[in-house]
Coordinates of C-alpha atoms in Angstrom, one line a residue:
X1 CA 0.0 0.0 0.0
X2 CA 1.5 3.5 -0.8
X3 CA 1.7 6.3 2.0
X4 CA -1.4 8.5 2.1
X5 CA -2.8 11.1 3.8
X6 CA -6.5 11.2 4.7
X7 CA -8.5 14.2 5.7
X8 CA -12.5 14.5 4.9
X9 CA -13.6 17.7 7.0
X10 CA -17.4 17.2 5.8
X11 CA -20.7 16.3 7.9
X12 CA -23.1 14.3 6.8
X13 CA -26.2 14.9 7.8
X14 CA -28.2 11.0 6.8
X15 CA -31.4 10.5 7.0
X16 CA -35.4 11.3 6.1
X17 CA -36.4 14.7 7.4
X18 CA -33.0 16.3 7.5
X19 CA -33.4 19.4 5.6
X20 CA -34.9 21.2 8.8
X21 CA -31.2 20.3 10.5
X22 CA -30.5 23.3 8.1
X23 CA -31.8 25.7 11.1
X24 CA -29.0 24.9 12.9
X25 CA -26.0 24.0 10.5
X26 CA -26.2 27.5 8.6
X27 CA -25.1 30.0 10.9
X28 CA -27.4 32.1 12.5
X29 CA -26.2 35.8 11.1
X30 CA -25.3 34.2 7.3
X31 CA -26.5 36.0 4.5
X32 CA -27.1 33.2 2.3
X33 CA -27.1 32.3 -1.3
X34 CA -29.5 29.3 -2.1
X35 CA -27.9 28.1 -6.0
X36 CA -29.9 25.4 -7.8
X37 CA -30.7 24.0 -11.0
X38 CA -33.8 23.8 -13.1
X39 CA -37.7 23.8 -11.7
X40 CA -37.6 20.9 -10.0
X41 CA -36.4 21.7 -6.9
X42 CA -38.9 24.4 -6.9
X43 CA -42.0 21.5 -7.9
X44 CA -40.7 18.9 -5.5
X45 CA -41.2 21.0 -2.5
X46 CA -37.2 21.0 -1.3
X47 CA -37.0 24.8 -1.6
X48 CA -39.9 25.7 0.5
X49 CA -38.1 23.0 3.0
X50 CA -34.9 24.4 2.7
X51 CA -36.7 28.2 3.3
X52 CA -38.6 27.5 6.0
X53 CA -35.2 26.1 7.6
X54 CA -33.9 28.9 7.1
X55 CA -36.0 31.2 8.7
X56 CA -35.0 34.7 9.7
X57 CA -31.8 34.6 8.1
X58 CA -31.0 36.9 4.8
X59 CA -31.4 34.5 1.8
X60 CA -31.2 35.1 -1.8
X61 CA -31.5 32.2 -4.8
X62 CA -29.9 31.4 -7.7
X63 CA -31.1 29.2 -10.3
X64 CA -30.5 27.6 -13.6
X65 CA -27.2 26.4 -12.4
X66 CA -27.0 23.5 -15.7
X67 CA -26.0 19.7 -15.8
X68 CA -22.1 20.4 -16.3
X69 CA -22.0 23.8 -15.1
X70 CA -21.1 26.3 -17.3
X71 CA -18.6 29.0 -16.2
X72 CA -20.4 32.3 -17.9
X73 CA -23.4 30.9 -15.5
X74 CA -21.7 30.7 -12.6
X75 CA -19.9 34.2 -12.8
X76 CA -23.6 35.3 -12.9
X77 CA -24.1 33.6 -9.7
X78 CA -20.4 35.6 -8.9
X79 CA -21.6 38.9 -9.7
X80 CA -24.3 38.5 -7.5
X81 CA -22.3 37.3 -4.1
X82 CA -20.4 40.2 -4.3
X83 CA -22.9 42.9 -5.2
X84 CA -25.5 41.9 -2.7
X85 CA -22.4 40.7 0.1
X86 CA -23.5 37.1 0.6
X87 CA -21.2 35.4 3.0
X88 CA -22.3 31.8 3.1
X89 CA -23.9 29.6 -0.5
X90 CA -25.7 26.8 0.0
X91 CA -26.1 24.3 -3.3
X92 CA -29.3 22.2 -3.6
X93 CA -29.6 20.2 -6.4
X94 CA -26.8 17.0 -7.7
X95 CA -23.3 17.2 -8.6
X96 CA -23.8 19.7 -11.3
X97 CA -25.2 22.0 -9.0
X98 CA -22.6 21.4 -6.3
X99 CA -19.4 21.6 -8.4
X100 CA -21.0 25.2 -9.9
X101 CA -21.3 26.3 -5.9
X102 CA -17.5 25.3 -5.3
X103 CA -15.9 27.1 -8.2
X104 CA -18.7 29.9 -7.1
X105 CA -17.5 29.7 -3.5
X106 CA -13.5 30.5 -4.7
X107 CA -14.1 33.1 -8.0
X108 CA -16.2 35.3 -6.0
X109 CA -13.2 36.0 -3.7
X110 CA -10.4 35.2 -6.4
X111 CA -8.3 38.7 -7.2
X112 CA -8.0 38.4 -11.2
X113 CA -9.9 36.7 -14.0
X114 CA -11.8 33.6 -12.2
X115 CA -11.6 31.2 -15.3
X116 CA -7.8 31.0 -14.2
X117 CA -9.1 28.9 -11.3
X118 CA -10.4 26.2 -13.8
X119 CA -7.0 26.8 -15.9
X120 CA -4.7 25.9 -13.4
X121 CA -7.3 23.3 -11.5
X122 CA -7.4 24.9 -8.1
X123 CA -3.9 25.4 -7.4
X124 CA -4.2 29.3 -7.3
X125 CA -7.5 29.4 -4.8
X126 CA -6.4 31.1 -2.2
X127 CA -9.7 31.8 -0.2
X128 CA -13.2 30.5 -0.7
X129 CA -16.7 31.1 1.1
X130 CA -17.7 29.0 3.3
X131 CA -21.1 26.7 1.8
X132 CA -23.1 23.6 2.3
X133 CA -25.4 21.1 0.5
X134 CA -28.6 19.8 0.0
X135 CA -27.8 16.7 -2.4
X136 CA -31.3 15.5 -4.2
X137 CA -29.1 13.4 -7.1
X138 CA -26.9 10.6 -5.8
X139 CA -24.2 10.6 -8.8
X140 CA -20.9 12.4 -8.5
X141 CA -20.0 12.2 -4.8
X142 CA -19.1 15.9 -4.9
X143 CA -21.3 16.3 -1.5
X144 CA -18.0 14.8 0.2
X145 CA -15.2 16.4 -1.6
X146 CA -13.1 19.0 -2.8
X147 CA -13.3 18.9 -6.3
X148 CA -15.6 19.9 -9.5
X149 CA -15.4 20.3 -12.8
X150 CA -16.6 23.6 -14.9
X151 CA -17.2 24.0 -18.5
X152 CA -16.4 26.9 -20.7
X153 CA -19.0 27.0 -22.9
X154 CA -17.7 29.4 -25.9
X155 CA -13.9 27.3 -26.0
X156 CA -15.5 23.8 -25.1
X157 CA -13.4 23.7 -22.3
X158 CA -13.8 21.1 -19.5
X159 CA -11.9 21.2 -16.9
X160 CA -11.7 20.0 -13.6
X161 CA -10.9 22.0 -9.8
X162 CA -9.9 21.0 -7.0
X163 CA -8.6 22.4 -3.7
X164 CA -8.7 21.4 0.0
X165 CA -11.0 24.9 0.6
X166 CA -13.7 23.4 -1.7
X167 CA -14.9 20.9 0.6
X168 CA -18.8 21.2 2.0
X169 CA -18.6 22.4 5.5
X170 CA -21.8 19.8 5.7
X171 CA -24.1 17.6 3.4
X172 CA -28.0 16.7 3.9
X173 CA -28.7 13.4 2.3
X174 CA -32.1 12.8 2.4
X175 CA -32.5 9.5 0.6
X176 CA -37.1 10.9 0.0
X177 CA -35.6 13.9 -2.2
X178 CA -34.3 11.4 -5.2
X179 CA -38.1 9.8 -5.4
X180 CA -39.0 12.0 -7.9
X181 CA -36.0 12.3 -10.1
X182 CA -36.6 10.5 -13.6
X183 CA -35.3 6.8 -14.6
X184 CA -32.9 8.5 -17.0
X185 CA -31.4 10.3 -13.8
X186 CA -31.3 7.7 -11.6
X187 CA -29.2 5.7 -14.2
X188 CA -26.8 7.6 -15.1
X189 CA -26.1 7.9 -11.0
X190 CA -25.3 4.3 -10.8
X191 CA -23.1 4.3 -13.9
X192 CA -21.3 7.6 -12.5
X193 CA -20.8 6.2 -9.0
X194 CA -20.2 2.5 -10.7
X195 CA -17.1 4.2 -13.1
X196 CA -16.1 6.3 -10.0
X197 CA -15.2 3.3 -8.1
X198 CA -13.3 1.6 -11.1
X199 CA -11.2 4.4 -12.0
X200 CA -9.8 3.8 -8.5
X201 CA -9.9 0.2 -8.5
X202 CA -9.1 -1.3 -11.6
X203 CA -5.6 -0.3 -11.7
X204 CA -2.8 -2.5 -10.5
X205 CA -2.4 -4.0 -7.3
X206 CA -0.3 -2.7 -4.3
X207 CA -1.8 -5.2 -1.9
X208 CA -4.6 -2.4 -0.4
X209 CA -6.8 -5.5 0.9
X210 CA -9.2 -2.8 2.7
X211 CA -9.5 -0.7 0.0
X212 CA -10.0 -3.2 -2.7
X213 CA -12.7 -5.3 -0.6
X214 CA -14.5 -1.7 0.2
X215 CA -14.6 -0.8 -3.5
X216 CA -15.9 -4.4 -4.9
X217 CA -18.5 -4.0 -2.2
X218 CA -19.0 -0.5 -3.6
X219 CA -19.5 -2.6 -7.2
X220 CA -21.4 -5.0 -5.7
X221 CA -24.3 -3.1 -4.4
X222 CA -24.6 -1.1 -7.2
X223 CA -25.0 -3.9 -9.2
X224 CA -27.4 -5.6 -6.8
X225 CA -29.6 -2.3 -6.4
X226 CA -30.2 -1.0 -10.0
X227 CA -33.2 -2.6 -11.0
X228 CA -35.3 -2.3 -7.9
X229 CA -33.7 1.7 -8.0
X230 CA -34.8 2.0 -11.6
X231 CA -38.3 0.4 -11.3
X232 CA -39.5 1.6 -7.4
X233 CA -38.3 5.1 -7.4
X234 CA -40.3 5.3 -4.2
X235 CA -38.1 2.1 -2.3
X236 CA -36.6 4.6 1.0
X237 CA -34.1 1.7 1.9
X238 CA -33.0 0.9 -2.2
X239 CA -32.5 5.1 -2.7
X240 CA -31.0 5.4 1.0
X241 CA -28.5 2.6 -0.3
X242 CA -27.1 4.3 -3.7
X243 CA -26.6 7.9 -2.0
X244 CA -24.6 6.6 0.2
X245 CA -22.5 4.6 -2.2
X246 CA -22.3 6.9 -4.3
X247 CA -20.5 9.7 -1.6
X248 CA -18.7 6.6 -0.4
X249 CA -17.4 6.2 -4.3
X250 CA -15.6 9.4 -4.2
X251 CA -14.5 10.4 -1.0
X252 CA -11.7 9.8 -0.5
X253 CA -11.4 6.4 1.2
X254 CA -11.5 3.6 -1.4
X255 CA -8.6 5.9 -3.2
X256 CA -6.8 6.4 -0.5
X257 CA -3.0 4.7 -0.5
X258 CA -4.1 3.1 -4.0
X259 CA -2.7 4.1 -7.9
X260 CA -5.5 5.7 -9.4
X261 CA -6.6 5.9 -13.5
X262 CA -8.8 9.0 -14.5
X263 CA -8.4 8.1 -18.3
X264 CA -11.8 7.3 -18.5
X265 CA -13.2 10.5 -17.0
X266 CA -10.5 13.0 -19.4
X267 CA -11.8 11.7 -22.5
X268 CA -15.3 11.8 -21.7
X269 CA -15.2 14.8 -20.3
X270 CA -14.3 15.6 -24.0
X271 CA -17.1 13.9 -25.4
X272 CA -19.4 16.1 -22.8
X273 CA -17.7 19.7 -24.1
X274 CA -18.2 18.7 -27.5
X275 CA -21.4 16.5 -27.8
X276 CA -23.1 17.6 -24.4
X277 CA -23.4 14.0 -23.6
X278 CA -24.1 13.6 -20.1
X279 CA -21.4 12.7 -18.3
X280 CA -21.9 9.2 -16.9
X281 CA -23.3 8.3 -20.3
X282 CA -19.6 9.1 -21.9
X283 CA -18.0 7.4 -19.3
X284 CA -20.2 4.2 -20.2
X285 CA -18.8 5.0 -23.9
X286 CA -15.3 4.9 -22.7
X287 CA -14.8 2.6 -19.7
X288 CA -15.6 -0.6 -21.9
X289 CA -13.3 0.6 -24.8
X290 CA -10.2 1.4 -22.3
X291 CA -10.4 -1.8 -20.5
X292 CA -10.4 -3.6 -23.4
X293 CA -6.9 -1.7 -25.0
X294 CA -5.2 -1.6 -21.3
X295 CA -6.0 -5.3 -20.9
X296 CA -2.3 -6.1 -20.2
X297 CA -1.6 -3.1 -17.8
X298 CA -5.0 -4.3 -15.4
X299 CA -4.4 -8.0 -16.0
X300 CA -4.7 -8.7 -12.6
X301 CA -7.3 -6.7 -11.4
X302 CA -9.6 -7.4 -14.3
X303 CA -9.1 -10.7 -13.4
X304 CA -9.8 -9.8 -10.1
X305 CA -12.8 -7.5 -10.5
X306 CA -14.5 -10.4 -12.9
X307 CA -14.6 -12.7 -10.0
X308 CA -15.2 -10.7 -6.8
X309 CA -17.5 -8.8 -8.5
X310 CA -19.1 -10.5 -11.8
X311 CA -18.7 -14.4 -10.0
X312 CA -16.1 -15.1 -12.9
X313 CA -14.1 -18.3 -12.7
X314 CA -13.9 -20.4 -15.4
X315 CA -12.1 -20.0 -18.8
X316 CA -8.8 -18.9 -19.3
X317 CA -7.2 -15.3 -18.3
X318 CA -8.1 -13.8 -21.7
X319 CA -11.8 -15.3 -21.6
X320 CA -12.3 -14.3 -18.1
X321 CA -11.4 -10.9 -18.7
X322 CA -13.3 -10.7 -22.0
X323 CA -16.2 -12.0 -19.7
X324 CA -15.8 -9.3 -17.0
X325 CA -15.7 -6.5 -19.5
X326 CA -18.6 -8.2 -21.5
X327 CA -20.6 -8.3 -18.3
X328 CA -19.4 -4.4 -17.2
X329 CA -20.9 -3.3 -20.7
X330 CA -24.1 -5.3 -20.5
X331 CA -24.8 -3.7 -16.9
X332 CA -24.5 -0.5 -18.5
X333 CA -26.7 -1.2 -21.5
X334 CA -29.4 -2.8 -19.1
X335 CA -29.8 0.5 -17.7
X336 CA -30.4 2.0 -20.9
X337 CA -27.2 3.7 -21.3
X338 CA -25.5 3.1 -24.7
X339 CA -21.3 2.3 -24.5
X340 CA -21.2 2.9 -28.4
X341 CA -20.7 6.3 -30.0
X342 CA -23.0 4.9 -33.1
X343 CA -25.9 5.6 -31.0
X344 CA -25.4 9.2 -30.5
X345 CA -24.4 9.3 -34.5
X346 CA -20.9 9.8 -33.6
X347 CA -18.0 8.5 -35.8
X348 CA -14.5 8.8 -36.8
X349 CA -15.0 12.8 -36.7
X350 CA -16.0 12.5 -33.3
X351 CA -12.5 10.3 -32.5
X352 CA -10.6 13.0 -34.4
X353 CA -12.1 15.6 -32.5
X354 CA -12.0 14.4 -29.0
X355 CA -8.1 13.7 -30.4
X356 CA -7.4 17.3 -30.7
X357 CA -9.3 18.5 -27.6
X358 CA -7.1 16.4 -25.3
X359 CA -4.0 17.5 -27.0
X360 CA -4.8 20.9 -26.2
X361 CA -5.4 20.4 -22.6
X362 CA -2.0 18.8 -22.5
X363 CA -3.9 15.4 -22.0
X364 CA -1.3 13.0 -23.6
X365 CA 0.1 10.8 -20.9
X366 CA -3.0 9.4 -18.9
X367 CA -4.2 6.3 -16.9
X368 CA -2.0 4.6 -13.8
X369 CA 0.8 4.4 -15.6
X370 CA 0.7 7.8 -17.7
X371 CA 0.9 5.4 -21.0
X372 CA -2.0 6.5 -22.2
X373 CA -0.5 9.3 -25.0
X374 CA -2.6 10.1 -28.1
X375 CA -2.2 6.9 -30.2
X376 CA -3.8 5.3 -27.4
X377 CA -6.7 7.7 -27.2
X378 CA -7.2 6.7 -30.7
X379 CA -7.4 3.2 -30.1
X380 CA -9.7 3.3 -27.3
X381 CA -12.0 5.9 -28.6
X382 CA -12.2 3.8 -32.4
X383 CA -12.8 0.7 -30.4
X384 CA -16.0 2.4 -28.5
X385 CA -17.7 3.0 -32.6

């Protein structure tokens, strides 16, 4: 296992009934910023709940924060923390709305032109406000980190942040607020929180027992709880159980002490700047593709992932492995999620161009080993057609 430091400063807050915990959790004297997304949260009720929490306090909203937040949106939300003075933000809504309140909660105090923050990922924040969460989308785990990725809409630049002052000071997980979110929503969650857990998993092996069994138990579930999350949107105990996998997938833990791959997520993040893809559903392009052209790098762990996870034990190495990423692709497809760029009428001009985006973003030596240059790009975005 390699040396590792672990720090995770945010609360949860767990439970039904937890937004009105919000009465005590925001301080007293904040003068708030409430940022959101689209109507929903204004339909299902959680922003009257998160009001009345609220009560006295000085509270102003933001909304139409979009999935993939998009930086000349959030510098709206910018402008308006520092002309109306509000010391304390508070994101309600899924990952998208919670990255956009992170790179919110450092621009608004960062001395220069704010896209640099995105530019140089974080390094540069020097200061951020303080904020909270209300997650109602259990995807992206970004209710118990620091990081978060903003998109420049008018360059097609996606880039990610992260800094050690863009953790949540606390997160309300209600499992009741994701009841009403649509199938399409709920899928891509599991894929996100399902290729979250791989990128930290299938790597190589450096004997991190703990980690690895928390992480195929992380697989596990996911796998185990999709189609009773998909078809009873109302099931308390199945919702409770992918929110909290999914924070679990990305904070911090199951990476901890452990090489860690990424690949997956910087060339879909291409495929979302260019295409507006969602984001889990180019990471179900990709994942598939990359195993299959790294086979010899994750030998072991595919191996090992296709029996602790898929039950995969007979045949020889190559079949086994050919199983597990057979059965890795399936899941995603049962979901409805498509892991071939044909169905979104993408072809080689779609390769070509996710080429030349990561090229510019000096993305030429990713993955575990940093092998991944260009040429093997190609290969794993022509093998996803």
């Amino acid at each position: 296992m390699k040396n590792f430091e672990f720090h995770n400063p945010t609360k949860i807050v767990f439970g039904a009934g937890t937004v009105e915990k919000l009465s005590t959790l925001v301080p007293q004297d904040a003068r708030v910023l409430i940022l959101y997304g689209g109507a929903s949260a204004e339909k299902t009720g959680t922003l009257a709940e998160v009001r009345a929490a609220l009560g006295q306090r000085s509270v102003q909203e933001f909304g139409g924060i979009e999935p993939n937040p998009s930086y000349e949106t959030l510098m709206r939300a910018v402008e308006q923390v520092r002309s109306e003075k509000r010391d304390f933000l508070l994101a309600v809504g899924g990952g998208s709305v919670i990255d956009g309140t992170k790179f919110v909660a450092a621009a608004a105090l960062y001395d220069g032109e704010p896209w640099e923050i995105a530019e140089r990922g974080g390094a540069n924040i020097g200061q951020a406000l303080p904020f909270g969460a209300v997650l109602t989308l259990p995807a992206t785990g970004s209710e118990m980190n620091s990081g978060g990725v903003v998109t420049k809409k008018a360059t097609h630049d996606k880039l990610s942040v992260r800094s050690p002052l863009l953790y949540p000071q606390f997160s309300v997980l209600d499992p009741g607020k994701t009841f009403t979110l649509p199938a399409k929503q709920v899928a891509n969650g599991l894929v996100d929180a399902f290729v979250h857990t791989t990128e930290q998993y299938l790597t190589y092996s450096v004997q991190a027992r703990v980690q690895d069994r928390f992480a195929e138990g992380l697989l596990q579930t996911l796998v185990e709880i999709a189609p009773q999350a998909i078809a009873s949107p109302d099931d308390y105990e199945t919702r409770a159980n992918l929110m909290w996998t999914a924070t679990l997938a990305l904070n911090g833990l199951i990476g901890a002490g452990v090489p860690q791959d990424w690949a997956t997520h910087m060339i879909g993040h291409e495929l979302t700047a260019l295409y507006d893809i969602d984001h889990a559903r180019t990471l179900a392009l990709v994942l598939p593709a990359l195993l299959d052209v790294q086979r010899e790098q994750k030998r072991g762990k595919l191996l090992q992932y296709g029996e602790r996870v898929w039950n995969i034990t007979e045949g020889s190495d190559e079949e086994r492995i050919d199983a597990a990423i057979a059965r890795t692709r399936a899941f995603f497809e049962g979901l409805g999620i498509p892991t071939r760029l044909a169905a979104y009428d993408l072809g080689q001009e779609a390769v070509e161009a996710v080429l030349k985006q990561l090229e510019a973003h000096g993305m030429t030596a990713l993955g575990e080993h940093r092998d991944i240059d260009l040429a093997r790009s190609r290969r794993i975005l022509e093998a996803a057609l």
